[in-house]
């Protein structure tokens, strides 16, 4: 992982991005309607995960971007160089009265293999690492609890240790417009998502031992 001192400096001006999600026809940039909440997740290449979440009932809008690194307003090419520290991520705007953060965590864990470190399938690099970036203490607690629960299920299934980064959400940098809702714009585009096939026991509690 690149250090803050080694990271590219970036720029002060954000990358241009259109206001609305072209699939859900709601805003993908703030402000969002009162009562909605935001989750930030990273599951490898962000094209496939965004499609999973825009198809999730209760999700109001989605966008893809970069988080967890050091470079200000990075470009896709800079992130892919490994010199920004960012990972490709999805910002999910959702209605907690319809879908809870725990529900989204279940989708997160089951949608990729969180034991692969700095990769996801054939995609290799720090920008493809798994991550949960919490925006409040409740999200932090639920993310940590879900990791413990899913680790038990993965261990029983013969998988190794989860390498998912759980950290406070830092600055969110929107990816270039052509990445937003990419698999809607390019239906046959690349999607490297692949889960473990292990069900996540969200809501069932964590057994001892």
Short mmCIF file of C-alpha atoms in Angstrom, two decimals:
data_model
loop_
_atom_site.label_atom_id
_atom_site.label_comp_id
_atom_site.label_asym_id
_atom_site.label_seq_id
_atom_site.Cartn_x
_atom_site.Cartn_y
_atom_site.Cartn_z
CA UNK A 1 0.00 0.00 0.00
CA UNK A 2 1.32 3.42 -0.95
CA UNK A 3 2.06 5.78 1.93
CA UNK A 4 0.62 9.32 2.15
CA UNK A 5 4.08 10.69 1.38
CA UNK A 6 4.42 8.52 -1.74
CA UNK A 7 0.89 9.08 -3.03
CA UNK A 8 0.11 11.22 -6.04
CA UNK A 9 -1.01 14.74 -5.04
CA UNK A 10 -4.14 14.84 -7.18
CA UNK A 11 -6.02 18.07 -7.79
CA UNK A 12 -8.39 20.52 -6.15
CA UNK A 13 -11.10 20.27 -8.82
CA UNK A 14 -13.49 17.29 -8.64
CA UNK A 15 -14.06 15.17 -11.73
CA UNK A 16 -17.29 16.14 -13.53
CA UNK A 17 -20.23 13.79 -12.94
CA UNK A 18 -23.88 14.07 -13.95
CA UNK A 19 -26.38 14.72 -11.18
CA UNK A 20 -28.74 11.78 -11.70
CA UNK A 21 -28.37 8.00 -11.68
CA UNK A 22 -29.45 6.92 -15.17
CA UNK A 23 -31.02 3.68 -13.91
CA UNK A 24 -32.92 4.79 -10.82
CA UNK A 25 -33.50 8.38 -12.02
CA UNK A 26 -32.67 9.85 -8.64
CA UNK A 27 -29.79 12.08 -7.57
CA UNK A 28 -26.42 10.36 -7.20
CA UNK A 29 -24.87 13.49 -5.71
CA UNK A 30 -26.00 15.27 -2.52
CA UNK A 31 -28.26 16.59 -1.24
CA UNK A 32 -30.39 13.49 -0.75
CA UNK A 33 -33.96 13.49 0.60
CA UNK A 34 -34.44 13.52 4.36
CA UNK A 35 -34.74 10.08 5.91
CA UNK A 36 -32.38 8.33 3.51
CA UNK A 37 -29.03 6.93 4.63
CA UNK A 38 -25.72 6.22 2.90
CA UNK A 39 -23.48 3.15 2.89
CA UNK A 40 -20.04 2.87 1.25
CA UNK A 41 -18.71 -0.55 0.23
CA UNK A 42 -15.86 -1.93 -1.88
CA UNK A 43 -16.06 -5.36 -3.52
CA UNK A 44 -13.43 -5.28 -6.27
CA UNK A 45 -14.16 -3.70 -9.66
CA UNK A 46 -17.07 -1.35 -8.96
CA UNK A 47 -19.15 -1.97 -12.10
CA UNK A 48 -20.73 -5.25 -10.99
CA UNK A 49 -21.33 -4.30 -7.35
CA UNK A 50 -23.12 -1.11 -8.37
CA UNK A 51 -25.53 -3.15 -10.51
CA UNK A 52 -26.20 -5.50 -7.60
CA UNK A 53 -27.14 -2.59 -5.35
CA UNK A 54 -29.23 -0.63 -7.87
CA UNK A 55 -31.29 -3.83 -8.21
CA UNK A 56 -31.75 -4.10 -4.44
CA UNK A 57 -35.24 -3.08 -3.23
CA UNK A 58 -35.06 -0.05 -0.97
CA UNK A 59 -31.95 1.38 -2.63
CA UNK A 60 -32.77 4.91 -3.82
CA UNK A 61 -29.59 5.65 -5.74
CA UNK A 62 -26.04 4.43 -6.35
CA UNK A 63 -22.77 5.80 -7.64
CA UNK A 64 -19.22 4.57 -8.05
CA UNK A 65 -16.08 6.29 -6.88
CA UNK A 66 -12.83 6.14 -5.00
CA UNK A 67 -12.24 6.10 -1.26
CA UNK A 68 -9.81 4.92 1.40
CA UNK A 69 -6.75 6.59 -0.07
CA UNK A 70 -4.71 9.79 -0.06
CA UNK A 71 -4.88 11.46 -3.48
CA UNK A 72 -7.36 14.33 -3.89
CA UNK A 73 -9.89 13.90 -6.71
CA UNK A 74 -8.01 11.05 -8.39
CA UNK A 75 -8.61 9.83 -11.94
CA UNK A 76 -9.29 6.20 -12.81
CA UNK A 77 -5.83 5.87 -14.33
CA UNK A 78 -4.23 7.23 -11.18
CA UNK A 79 -6.19 4.84 -8.96
CA UNK A 80 -5.23 1.90 -11.18
CA UNK A 81 -1.56 2.87 -10.87
CA UNK A 82 -1.68 1.92 -7.19
CA UNK A 83 -0.23 5.32 -6.29
CA UNK A 84 -3.34 6.85 -4.69
CA UNK A 85 -4.21 4.30 -1.99
CA UNK A 86 -7.87 4.35 -3.01
CA UNK A 87 -10.11 1.38 -3.63
CA UNK A 88 -12.94 1.22 -6.17
CA UNK A 89 -16.17 1.58 -4.20
CA UNK A 90 -19.93 2.00 -4.41
CA UNK A 91 -21.93 4.65 -2.58
CA UNK A 92 -25.40 3.31 -1.79
CA UNK A 93 -28.22 5.71 -0.87
CA UNK A 94 -31.04 3.72 0.72
CA UNK A 95 -34.30 3.95 2.61
CA UNK A 96 -33.75 2.29 6.02
CA UNK A 97 -37.49 1.74 6.36
CA UNK A 98 -37.32 -0.63 3.37
CA UNK A 99 -33.81 -2.10 3.49
CA UNK A 100 -31.53 -2.00 6.54
CA UNK A 101 -27.79 -1.59 6.72
CA UNK A 102 -27.63 -5.20 7.91
CA UNK A 103 -29.46 -6.26 4.76
CA UNK A 104 -26.91 -4.41 2.67
CA UNK A 105 -24.09 -6.08 4.61
CA UNK A 106 -25.50 -9.50 3.72
CA UNK A 107 -25.51 -8.51 0.06
CA UNK A 108 -21.96 -7.21 0.43
CA UNK A 109 -20.51 -10.35 2.01
CA UNK A 110 -22.26 -12.80 -0.30
CA UNK A 111 -21.47 -10.82 -3.45
CA UNK A 112 -17.70 -11.28 -3.44
CA UNK A 113 -14.86 -13.23 -1.85
CA UNK A 114 -13.60 -11.11 1.08
CA UNK A 115 -10.58 -13.36 1.77
CA UNK A 116 -8.47 -12.42 -1.27
CA UNK A 117 -6.53 -9.44 0.04
CA UNK A 118 -5.50 -6.94 -2.63
CA UNK A 119 -7.45 -8.63 -5.40
CA UNK A 120 -10.81 -9.91 -6.51
CA UNK A 121 -10.67 -12.80 -8.94
CA UNK A 122 -8.44 -11.88 -11.87
CA UNK A 123 -8.36 -8.22 -10.82
CA UNK A 124 -5.14 -7.61 -8.91
CA UNK A 125 -4.12 -4.43 -7.09
CA UNK A 126 -4.80 -2.33 -4.01
CA UNK A 127 -7.74 -0.69 -5.82
CA UNK A 128 -9.62 -4.01 -5.77
CA UNK A 129 -9.47 -4.64 -2.03
CA UNK A 130 -12.60 -5.38 -0.04
CA UNK A 131 -13.79 -2.63 2.28
CA UNK A 132 -16.61 -1.36 4.48
CA UNK A 133 -16.45 2.36 5.22
CA UNK A 134 -18.80 3.32 8.03
CA UNK A 135 -20.43 6.72 8.46
CA UNK A 136 -21.48 6.37 12.10
CA UNK A 137 -20.98 4.22 15.18
CA UNK A 138 -24.00 2.02 14.44
CA UNK A 139 -22.66 1.11 11.01
CA UNK A 140 -19.25 0.42 12.54
CA UNK A 141 -20.69 -1.96 15.14
CA UNK A 142 -22.89 -3.77 12.63
CA UNK A 143 -20.04 -4.10 10.13
CA UNK A 144 -17.71 -5.57 12.75
CA UNK A 145 -20.40 -7.94 14.03
CA UNK A 146 -21.21 -9.12 10.52
CA UNK A 147 -17.53 -9.80 9.81
CA UNK A 148 -17.30 -12.05 12.86
CA UNK A 149 -20.44 -13.90 11.87
CA UNK A 150 -19.39 -14.40 8.27
CA UNK A 151 -15.89 -15.46 9.27
CA UNK A 152 -17.37 -18.36 11.19
CA UNK A 153 -19.37 -19.44 8.15
CA UNK A 154 -16.37 -19.10 5.84
CA UNK A 155 -14.10 -21.01 8.22
CA UNK A 156 -16.58 -23.89 8.33
CA UNK A 157 -16.59 -23.89 4.53
CA UNK A 158 -12.80 -24.07 4.36
CA UNK A 159 -12.00 -20.46 3.51
CA UNK A 160 -9.23 -18.39 5.09
CA UNK A 161 -9.32 -15.15 7.03
CA UNK A 162 -11.38 -12.21 5.87
CA UNK A 163 -9.15 -9.35 4.70
CA UNK A 164 -11.91 -6.73 4.42
CA UNK A 165 -10.87 -3.27 5.54
CA UNK A 166 -13.34 -1.75 8.02
CA UNK A 167 -12.63 1.94 8.51
CA UNK A 168 -14.31 5.28 9.00
CA UNK A 169 -15.48 6.73 5.70
CA UNK A 170 -13.11 9.38 4.40
CA UNK A 171 -13.60 11.70 1.44
CA UNK A 172 -15.74 10.28 -1.37
CA UNK A 173 -14.48 11.04 -4.87
CA UNK A 174 -16.88 10.32 -7.72
CA UNK A 175 -15.47 8.29 -10.57
CA UNK A 176 -15.64 9.56 -14.13
CA UNK A 177 -19.11 9.71 -15.65
CA UNK A 178 -18.53 6.80 -18.02
CA UNK A 179 -18.05 4.52 -14.99
CA UNK A 180 -21.39 5.52 -13.44
CA UNK A 181 -23.99 2.76 -14.02
CA UNK A 182 -21.51 1.25 -16.48
CA UNK A 183 -23.24 -2.10 -16.89
CA UNK A 184 -26.48 -0.34 -17.80
CA UNK A 185 -24.70 1.65 -20.49
CA UNK A 186 -22.69 -1.42 -21.62
CA UNK A 187 -24.90 -4.44 -20.76
CA UNK A 188 -22.32 -6.97 -21.97
CA UNK A 189 -19.45 -5.20 -20.24
CA UNK A 190 -16.93 -6.87 -17.97
CA UNK A 191 -18.09 -8.06 -14.57
CA UNK A 192 -15.59 -9.95 -12.45
CA UNK A 193 -17.82 -10.47 -9.43
CA UNK A 194 -17.79 -13.88 -7.82
CA UNK A 195 -18.98 -14.82 -4.35
CA UNK A 196 -17.95 -17.78 -2.24
CA UNK A 197 -21.38 -19.41 -2.28
CA UNK A 198 -21.39 -19.25 1.52
CA UNK A 199 -24.52 -17.73 3.04
CA UNK A 200 -24.01 -14.86 5.46
CA UNK A 201 -25.91 -15.38 8.75
CA UNK A 202 -26.83 -11.72 9.25
CA UNK A 203 -29.38 -11.40 12.04
CA UNK A 204 -28.72 -14.88 13.39
CA UNK A 205 -26.08 -13.81 15.88
CA UNK A 206 -22.52 -14.99 16.31
CA UNK A 207 -21.99 -18.35 17.96
CA UNK A 208 -19.30 -18.77 20.55
CA UNK A 209 -16.06 -20.55 19.78
#
